[in-house]
Coordinates of C-alpha atoms and ligand atoms in Angstrom, one line a residue:
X21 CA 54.6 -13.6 -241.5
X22 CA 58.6 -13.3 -241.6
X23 CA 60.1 -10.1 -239.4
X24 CA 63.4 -9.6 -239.3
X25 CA 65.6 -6.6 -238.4
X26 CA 69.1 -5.2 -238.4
X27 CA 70.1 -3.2 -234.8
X28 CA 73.2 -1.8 -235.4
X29 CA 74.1 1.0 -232.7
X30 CA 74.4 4.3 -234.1
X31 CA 77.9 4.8 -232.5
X32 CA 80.5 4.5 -235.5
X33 CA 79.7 3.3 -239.6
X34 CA 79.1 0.2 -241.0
X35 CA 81.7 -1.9 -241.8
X36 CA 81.8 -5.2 -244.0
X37 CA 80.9 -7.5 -240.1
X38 CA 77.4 -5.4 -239.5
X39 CA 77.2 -5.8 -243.9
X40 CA 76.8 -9.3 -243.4
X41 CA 74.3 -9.6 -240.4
X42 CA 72.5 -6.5 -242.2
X43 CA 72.3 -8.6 -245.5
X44 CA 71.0 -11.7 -244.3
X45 CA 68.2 -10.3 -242.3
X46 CA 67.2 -8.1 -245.0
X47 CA 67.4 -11.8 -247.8
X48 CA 65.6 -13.5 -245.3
X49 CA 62.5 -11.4 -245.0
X50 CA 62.8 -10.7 -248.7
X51 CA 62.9 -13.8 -249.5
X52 CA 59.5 -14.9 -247.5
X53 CA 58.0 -11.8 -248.6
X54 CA 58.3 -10.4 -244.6
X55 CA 59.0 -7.3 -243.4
X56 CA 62.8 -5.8 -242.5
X57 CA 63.1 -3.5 -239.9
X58 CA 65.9 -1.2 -239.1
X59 CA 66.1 -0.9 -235.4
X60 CA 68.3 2.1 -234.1
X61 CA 69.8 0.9 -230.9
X62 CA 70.3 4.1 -229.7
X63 CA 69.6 3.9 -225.7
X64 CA 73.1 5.1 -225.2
X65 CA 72.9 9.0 -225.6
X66 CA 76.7 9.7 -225.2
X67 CA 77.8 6.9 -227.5
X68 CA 74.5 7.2 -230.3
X69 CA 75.3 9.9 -232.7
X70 CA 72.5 11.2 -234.8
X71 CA 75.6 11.2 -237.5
X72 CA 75.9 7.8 -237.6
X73 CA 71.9 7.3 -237.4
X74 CA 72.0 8.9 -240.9
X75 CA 74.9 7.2 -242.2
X76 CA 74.4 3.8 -241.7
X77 CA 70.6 4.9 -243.5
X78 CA 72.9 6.1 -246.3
X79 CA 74.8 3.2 -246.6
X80 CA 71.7 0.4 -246.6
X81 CA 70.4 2.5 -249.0
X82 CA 73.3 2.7 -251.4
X83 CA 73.4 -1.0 -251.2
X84 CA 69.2 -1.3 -251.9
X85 CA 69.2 -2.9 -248.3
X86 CA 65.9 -0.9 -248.0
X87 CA 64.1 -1.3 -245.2
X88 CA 60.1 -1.6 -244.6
X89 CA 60.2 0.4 -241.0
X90 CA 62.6 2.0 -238.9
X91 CA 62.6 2.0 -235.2
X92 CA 64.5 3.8 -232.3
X93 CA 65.1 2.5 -229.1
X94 CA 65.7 5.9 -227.7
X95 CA 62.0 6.4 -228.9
X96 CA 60.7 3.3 -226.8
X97 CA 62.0 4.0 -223.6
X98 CA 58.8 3.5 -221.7
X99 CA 58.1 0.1 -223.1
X100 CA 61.4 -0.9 -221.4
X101 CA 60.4 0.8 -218.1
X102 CA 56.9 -1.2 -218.4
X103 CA 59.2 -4.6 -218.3
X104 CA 61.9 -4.1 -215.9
X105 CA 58.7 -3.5 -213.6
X106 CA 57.1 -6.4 -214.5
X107 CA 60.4 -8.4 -213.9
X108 CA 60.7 -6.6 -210.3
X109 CA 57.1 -7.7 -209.6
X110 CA 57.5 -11.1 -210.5
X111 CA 60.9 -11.6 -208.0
X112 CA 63.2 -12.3 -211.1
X113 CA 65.0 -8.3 -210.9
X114 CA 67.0 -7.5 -207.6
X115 CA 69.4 -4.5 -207.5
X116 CA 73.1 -5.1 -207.0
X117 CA 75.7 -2.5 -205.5
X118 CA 79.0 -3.8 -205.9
X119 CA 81.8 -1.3 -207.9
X120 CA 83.4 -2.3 -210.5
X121 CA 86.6 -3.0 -208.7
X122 CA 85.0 -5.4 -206.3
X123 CA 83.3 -7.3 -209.2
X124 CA 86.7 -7.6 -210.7
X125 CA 88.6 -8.9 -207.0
X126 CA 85.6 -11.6 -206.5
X127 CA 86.4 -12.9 -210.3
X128 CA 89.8 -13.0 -209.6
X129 CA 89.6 -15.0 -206.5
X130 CA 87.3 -17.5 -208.5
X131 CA 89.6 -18.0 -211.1
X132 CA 92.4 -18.5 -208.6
X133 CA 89.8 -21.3 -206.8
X134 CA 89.4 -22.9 -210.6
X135 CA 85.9 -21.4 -210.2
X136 CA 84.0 -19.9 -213.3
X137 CA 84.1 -16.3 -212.6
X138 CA 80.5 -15.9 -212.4
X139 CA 78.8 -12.8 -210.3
X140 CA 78.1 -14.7 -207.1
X141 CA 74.8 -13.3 -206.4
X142 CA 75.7 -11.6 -202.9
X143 CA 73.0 -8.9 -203.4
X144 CA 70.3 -11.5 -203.6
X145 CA 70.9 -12.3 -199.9
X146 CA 70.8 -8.3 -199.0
X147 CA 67.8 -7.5 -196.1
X148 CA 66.1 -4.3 -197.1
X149 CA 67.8 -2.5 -194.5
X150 CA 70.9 -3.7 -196.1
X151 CA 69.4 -2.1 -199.6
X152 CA 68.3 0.7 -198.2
X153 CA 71.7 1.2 -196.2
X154 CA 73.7 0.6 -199.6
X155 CA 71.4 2.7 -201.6
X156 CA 72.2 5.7 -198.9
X157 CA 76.1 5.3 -199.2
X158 CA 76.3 4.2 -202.5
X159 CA 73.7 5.5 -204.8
X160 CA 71.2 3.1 -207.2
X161 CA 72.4 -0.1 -207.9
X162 CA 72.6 -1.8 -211.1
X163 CA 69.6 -3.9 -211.7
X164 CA 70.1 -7.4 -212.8
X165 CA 68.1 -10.5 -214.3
X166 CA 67.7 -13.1 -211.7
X167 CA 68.5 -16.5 -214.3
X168 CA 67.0 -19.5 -213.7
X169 CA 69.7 -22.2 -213.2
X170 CA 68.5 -24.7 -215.9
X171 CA 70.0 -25.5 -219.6
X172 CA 69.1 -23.0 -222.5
X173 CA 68.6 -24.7 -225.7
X174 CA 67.8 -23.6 -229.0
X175 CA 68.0 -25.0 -232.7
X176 CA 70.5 -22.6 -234.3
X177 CA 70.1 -21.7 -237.9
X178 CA 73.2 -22.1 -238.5
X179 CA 75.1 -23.4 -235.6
X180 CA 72.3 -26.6 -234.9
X181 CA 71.6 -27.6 -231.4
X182 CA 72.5 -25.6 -228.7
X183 CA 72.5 -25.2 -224.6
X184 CA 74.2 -23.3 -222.3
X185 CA 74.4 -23.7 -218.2
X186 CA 72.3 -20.8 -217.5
X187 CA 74.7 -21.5 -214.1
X188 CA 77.5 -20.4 -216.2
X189 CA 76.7 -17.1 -217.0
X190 CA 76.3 -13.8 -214.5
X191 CA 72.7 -12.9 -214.0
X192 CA 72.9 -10.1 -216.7
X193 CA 73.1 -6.1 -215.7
X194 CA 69.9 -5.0 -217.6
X195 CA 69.9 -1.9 -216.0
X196 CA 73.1 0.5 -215.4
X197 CA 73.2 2.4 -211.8
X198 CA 72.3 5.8 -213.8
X199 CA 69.1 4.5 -214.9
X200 CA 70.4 3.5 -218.3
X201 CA 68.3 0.2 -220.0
X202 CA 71.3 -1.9 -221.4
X203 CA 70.7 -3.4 -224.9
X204 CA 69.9 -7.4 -223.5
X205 CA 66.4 -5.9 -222.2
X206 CA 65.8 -3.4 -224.6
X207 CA 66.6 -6.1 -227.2
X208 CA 64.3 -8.4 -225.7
X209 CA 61.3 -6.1 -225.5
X210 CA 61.2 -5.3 -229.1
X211 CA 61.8 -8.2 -230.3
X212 CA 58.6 -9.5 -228.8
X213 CA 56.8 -6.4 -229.3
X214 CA 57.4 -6.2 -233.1
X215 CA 56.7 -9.8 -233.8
X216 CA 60.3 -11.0 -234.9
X217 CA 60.5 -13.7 -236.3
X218 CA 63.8 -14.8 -237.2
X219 CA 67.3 -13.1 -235.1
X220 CA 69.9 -13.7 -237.6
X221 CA 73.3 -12.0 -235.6
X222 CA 76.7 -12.9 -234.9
X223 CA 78.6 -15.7 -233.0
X224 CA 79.4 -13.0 -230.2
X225 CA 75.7 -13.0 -229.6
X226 CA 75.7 -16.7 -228.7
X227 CA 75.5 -16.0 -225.3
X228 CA 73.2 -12.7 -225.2
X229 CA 70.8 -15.4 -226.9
X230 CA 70.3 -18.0 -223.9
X231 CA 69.8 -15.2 -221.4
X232 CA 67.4 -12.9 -223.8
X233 CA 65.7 -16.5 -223.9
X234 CA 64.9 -16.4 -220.7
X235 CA 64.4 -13.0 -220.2
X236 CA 61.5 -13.8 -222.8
X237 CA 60.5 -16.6 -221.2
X238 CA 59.9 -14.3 -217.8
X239 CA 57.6 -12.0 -220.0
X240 CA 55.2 -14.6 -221.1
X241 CA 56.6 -14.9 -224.7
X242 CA 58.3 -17.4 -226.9
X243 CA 61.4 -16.7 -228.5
X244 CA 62.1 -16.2 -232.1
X245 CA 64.1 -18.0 -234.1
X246 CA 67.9 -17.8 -233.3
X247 CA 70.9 -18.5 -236.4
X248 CA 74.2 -17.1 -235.2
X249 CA 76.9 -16.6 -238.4
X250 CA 80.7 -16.7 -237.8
X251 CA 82.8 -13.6 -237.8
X252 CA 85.0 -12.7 -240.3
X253 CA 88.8 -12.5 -240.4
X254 CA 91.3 -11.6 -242.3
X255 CA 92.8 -13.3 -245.2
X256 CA 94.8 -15.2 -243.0
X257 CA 92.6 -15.5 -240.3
X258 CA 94.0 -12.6 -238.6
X259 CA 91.0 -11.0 -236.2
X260 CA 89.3 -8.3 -238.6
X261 CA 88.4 -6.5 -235.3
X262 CA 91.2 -3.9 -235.2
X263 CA 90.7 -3.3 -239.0
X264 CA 87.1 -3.0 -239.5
X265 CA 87.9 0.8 -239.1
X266 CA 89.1 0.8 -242.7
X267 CA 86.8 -1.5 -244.0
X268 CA 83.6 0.6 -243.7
X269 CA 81.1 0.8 -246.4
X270 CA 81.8 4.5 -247.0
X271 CA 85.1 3.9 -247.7
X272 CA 84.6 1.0 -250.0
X273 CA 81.7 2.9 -252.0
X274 CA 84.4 5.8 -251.6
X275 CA 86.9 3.7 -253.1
X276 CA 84.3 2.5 -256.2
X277 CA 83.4 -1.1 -255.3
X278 CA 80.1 -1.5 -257.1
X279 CA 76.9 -2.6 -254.7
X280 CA 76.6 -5.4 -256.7
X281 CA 80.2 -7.2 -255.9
X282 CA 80.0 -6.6 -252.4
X283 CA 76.4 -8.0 -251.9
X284 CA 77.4 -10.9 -254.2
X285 CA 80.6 -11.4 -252.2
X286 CA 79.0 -11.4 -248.5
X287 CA 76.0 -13.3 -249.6
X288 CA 78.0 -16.3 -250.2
X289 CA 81.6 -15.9 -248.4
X290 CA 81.6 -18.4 -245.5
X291 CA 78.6 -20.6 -247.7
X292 CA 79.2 -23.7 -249.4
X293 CA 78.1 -22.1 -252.8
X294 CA 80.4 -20.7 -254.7
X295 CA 80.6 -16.5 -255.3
X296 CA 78.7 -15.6 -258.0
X297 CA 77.5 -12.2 -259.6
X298 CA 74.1 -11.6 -259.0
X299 CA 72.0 -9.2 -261.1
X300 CA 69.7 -8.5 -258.3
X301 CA 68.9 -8.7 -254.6
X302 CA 65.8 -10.6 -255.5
X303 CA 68.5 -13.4 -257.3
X304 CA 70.7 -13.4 -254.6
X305 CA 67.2 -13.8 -252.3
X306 CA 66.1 -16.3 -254.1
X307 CA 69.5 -18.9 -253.6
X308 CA 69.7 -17.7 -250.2
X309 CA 69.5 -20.5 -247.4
X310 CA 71.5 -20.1 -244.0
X311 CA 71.7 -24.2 -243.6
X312 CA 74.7 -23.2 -246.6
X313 CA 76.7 -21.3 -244.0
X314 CA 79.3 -23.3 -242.0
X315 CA 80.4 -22.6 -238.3
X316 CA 84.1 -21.7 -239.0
X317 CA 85.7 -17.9 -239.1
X318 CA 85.0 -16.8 -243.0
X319 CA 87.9 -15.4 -244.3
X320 CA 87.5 -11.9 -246.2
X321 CA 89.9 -10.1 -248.3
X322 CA 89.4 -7.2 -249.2
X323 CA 91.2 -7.7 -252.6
X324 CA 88.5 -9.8 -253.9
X325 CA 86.4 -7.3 -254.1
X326 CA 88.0 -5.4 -257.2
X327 CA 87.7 -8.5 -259.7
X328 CA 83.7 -9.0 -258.9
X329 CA 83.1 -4.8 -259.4
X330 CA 85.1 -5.4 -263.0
X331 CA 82.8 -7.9 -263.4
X332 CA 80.0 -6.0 -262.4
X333 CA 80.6 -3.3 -264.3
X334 CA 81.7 -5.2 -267.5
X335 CA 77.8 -6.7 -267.2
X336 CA 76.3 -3.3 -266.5
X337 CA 74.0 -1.9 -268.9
X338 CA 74.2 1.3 -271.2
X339 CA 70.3 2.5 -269.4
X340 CA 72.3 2.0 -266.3
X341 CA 75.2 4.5 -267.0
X342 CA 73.7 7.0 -269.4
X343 CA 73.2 9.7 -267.1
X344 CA 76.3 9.4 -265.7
X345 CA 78.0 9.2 -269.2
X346 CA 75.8 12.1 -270.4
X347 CA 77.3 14.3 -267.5
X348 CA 80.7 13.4 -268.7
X349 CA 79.6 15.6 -271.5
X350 CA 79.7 12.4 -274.0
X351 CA 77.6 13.3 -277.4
X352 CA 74.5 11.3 -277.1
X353 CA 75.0 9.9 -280.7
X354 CA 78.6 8.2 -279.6
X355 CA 77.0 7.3 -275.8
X356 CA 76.0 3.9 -276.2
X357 CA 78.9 3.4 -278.2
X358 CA 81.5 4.6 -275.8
X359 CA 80.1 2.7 -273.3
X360 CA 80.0 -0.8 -274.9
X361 CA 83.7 0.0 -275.8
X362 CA 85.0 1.8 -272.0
X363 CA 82.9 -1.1 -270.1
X364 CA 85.2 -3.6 -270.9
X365 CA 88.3 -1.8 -269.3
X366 CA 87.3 -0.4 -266.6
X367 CA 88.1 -1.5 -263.2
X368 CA 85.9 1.0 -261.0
X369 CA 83.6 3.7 -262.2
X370 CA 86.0 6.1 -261.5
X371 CA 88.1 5.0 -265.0
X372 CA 85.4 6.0 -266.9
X373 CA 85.8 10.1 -267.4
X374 CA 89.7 8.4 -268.5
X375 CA 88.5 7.0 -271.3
X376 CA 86.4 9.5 -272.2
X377 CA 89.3 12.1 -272.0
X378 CA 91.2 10.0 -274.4
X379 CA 88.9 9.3 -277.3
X380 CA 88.0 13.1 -277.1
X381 CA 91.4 15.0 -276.6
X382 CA 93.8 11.9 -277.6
X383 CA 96.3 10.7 -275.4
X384 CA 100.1 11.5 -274.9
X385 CA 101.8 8.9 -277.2
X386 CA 104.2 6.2 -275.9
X387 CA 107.0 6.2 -279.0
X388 CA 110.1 4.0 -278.6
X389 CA 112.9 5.9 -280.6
X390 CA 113.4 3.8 -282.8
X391 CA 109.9 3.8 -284.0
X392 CA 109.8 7.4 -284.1
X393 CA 109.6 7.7 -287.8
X394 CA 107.7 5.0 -288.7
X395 CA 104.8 6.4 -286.2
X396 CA 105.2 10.1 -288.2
X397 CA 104.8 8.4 -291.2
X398 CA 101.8 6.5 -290.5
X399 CA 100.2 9.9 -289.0
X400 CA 100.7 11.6 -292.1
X401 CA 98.9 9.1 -293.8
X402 CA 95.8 9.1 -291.6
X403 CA 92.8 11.9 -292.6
X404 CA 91.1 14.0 -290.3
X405 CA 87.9 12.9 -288.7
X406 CA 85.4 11.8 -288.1
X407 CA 86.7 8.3 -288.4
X408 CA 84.4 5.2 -288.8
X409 CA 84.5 1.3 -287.9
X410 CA 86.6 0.9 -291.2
X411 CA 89.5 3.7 -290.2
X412 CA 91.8 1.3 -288.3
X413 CA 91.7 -1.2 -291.5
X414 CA 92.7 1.2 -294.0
X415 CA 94.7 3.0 -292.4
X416 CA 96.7 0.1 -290.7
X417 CA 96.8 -1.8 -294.8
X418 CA 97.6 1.8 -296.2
X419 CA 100.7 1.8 -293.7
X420 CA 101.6 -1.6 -293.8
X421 CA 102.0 -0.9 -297.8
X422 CA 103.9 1.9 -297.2
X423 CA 106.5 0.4 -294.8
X424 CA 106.5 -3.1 -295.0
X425 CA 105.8 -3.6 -291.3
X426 CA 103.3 -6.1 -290.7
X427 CA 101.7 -7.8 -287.7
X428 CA 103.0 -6.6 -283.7
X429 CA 105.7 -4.6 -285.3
X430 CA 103.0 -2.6 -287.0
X431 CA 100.1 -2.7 -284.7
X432 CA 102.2 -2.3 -280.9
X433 CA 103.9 1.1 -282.2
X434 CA 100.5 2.5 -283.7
X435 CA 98.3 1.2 -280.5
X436 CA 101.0 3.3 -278.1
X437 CA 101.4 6.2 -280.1
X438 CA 97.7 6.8 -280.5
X439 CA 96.4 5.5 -276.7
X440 CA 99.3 5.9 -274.9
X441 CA 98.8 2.1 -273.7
X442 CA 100.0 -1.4 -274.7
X443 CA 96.5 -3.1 -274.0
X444 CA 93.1 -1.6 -274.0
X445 CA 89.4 -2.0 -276.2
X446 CA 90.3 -2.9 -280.3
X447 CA 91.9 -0.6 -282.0
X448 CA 89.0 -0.6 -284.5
X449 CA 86.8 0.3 -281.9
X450 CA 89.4 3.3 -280.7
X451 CA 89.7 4.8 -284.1
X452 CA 85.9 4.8 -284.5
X453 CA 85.7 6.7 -281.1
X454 CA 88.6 9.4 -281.4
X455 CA 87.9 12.6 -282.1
X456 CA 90.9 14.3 -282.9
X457 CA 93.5 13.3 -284.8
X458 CA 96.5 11.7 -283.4
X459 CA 99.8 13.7 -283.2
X460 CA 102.9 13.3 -282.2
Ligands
LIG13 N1 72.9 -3.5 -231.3 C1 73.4 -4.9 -231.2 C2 74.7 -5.0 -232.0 O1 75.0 -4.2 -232.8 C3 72.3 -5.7 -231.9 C4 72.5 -7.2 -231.7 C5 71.3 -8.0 -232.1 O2 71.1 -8.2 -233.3 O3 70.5 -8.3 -231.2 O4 75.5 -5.9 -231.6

């Protein structure tokens, strides 16, 4: 059985980075037919906002990311207590008390020494009475993970073979001096406790992985399996980090990039396969595969997304719209109609009531001067409606007898007076659509 889960930190939105880890653990699991859990983590109370909890549910859900059970860290704070005792028992937790500024002085004489700056383990060698004394001037330590110095190694999904010098990383801080379980152990916990299968994150995780390994490891437990994806950049591989502000999903689905695109788009950015729109979640499930995805920073531009909604959109069914059409006040016998027509040039949903405005009130006409007269003398020959699929024809052979005009010289004039625009649907198809009749 395939268990996955997305654990974004309720402490801001989701932006287009969490889209992506959120989107292939949710494929994966669909995929295999699993289960996708959304796991709050929400152990920090200033930081997790109850705000955020709900957005980043509103968001998922917008894009059909649905999820088959949600869980709270904040929730499963005893389960964490449970381990970090089990660690103390077992000799692999021991209680630090250096400050912050001391940490930083002993990395910096390290790095002077060409030393990694690695926590040096001081508090290991503390006597109780030294503990004790500590604990008395300073207050609780921090509790850390006593690593054992061995190689980590794991098949990465996407990254292949990997190890890491458990001697090169600082025996982790699972547990902050206020009491506060840090996400490395809480991580760990419910990983094992909720059976996951397969940790899809990204490449910052890389080395949270080797120690959560052996934080496992310590608890009796295997470890899932581990793919880490790149992170994304900008278009020209600028760091996304300082901009992922303005690339949240509410503001995208604010700005009227259609679920479709964007799930299309970050299912294969970075991939070997090309982008392609997908109809569904279960299509884009179905060609899913991490071994596709490729090591290097994937580029993302934001621009790329307003082609693919076009597209989406262009492809998007009448059933799909009509309610939305029918609150635009369209008549339900011209619906379908005005959709087939409008779909076609639209770039975001929010061009639609535009169109509709036009074919019911007209638009202002665009007359060049010198066509002034010709265009008041092809509206006097036009009838009232309601016109048909057959009104641009006559009228347009009615006028070219008339004047003499033929081809763009009589069709440009005519399209601008009576839409306002030099390109848009056929003008057959805007005749049979207009309510009113043009003026000028
Ligand atoms: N809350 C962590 C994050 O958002 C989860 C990382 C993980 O998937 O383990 O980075």
């Amino acid at each position: 059985m395939t268990v996955t889960r997305f654990a974004p930190s309720p402490t801001g939105f989701l932006h287009v980075g969490n889209l992506r880890t959120a989107l292939f653990n949710h494929l994966i699991a669909r995929k295999a037919g699993g289960t996708f859990i959304l796991r709050l983590d929400d152990t920090d109370p200033e930081r997790s906002k109850d705000e955020y909890a709900d957005a980043i549910q509103e968001d998922l859900e917008w894009l059909g990311l649905t999820w088959d059970r949600i869980e709270r860290q904040s929730l499963r704070l005893d389960r964490y207590a449970e381990a970090a005792d089990r660690l103390r028992d077992m000799g692999r937790f021991y209680e630090a008390f250096e400050t912050p500024t001391e940490l930083d002085l002993k990395r910096k004489k390290q790095l002077n020494m060409g030393l990694p700056p690695v926590y040096d383990r001081a508090a290991l060698a503390l006597s109780e009475e030294e503990t004790a004394r500590l604990r008395a001037e300073r207050g609780p330590g921090v509790w850390r993970f006593k690593l054992d110095q061995e190689r980590i190694e794991w098949e990465d999904g996407i990254l292949g073979a990997l190890s890491i010098d458990a001697g090169s990383v600082s025996d982790p801080v699972l547990i902050r001096a206020d009491g506060q379980v840090l996400y490395t152990l809480a991580s760990v916990v419910d990983d094992v406790d909720m059976g996951i299968t397969h940790v899809v994150r990204g490449s910052d995780h890389v080395t949270n992985t080797a120690t959560q390994i052996q934080i496992m490891a310590a608890l009796g437990h295997g470890h899932p399996a581990f793919a880490h994806h790149s992170l994304l950049t900008g278009p020209q591989g600028e760091a996304l980090s300082k901009r992922l502000g303005t690339l949240s999903l509410r503001d995208l689905r604010a700005a009227g990039v259609e679920p479709m695109a964007l799930l299309s788009h970050m299912a294969r950015i970075g991939s070997s396969q090309p982008v392609e729109i997908a109809g569904s979640l279960d299509e884009i499930a179905d060609g899913f595969d991490l071994s596709h995805f490729g090591s290097a920073p994937t580029k993302f531009d934001e621009a790329d997304l307003w082609p693919l909604t076009a597209r989406v959109l262009h492809e998007t069914s009448f059933e799909e719209v009509a309610g939305e059409i029918a609150a635009l006040g369209v008549p339900d016998a011209l619906a379908r109609d005005f959709w087939e027509v409008a779909r076609a040039n639209i770039g975001t949903r929010a061009d639609i009531p535009g169109w509709w405005a036009l074919f019911r009130d007209g638009a202002a006409p665009v007359v060049a001067p010198e066509d002034r007269d010709f265009v008041a003398g092809a509206f006097a020959m036009l009838p009232d409606p309601p016109y048909d699929g057959e009104t641009w024809g006559n009228w347009t052979t009615a006028v070219k007898e008339a004047t003499g005009r033929k081809g763009k010289a009589l069709f440009m004039p005519l399209r601008k007076a009576v839409t306002g625009l030099e390109k848009g649907p056929e003008m057959a198809d805007v005749m049979r659509l207009l309510q009113k009749k043009p003026t000028l």
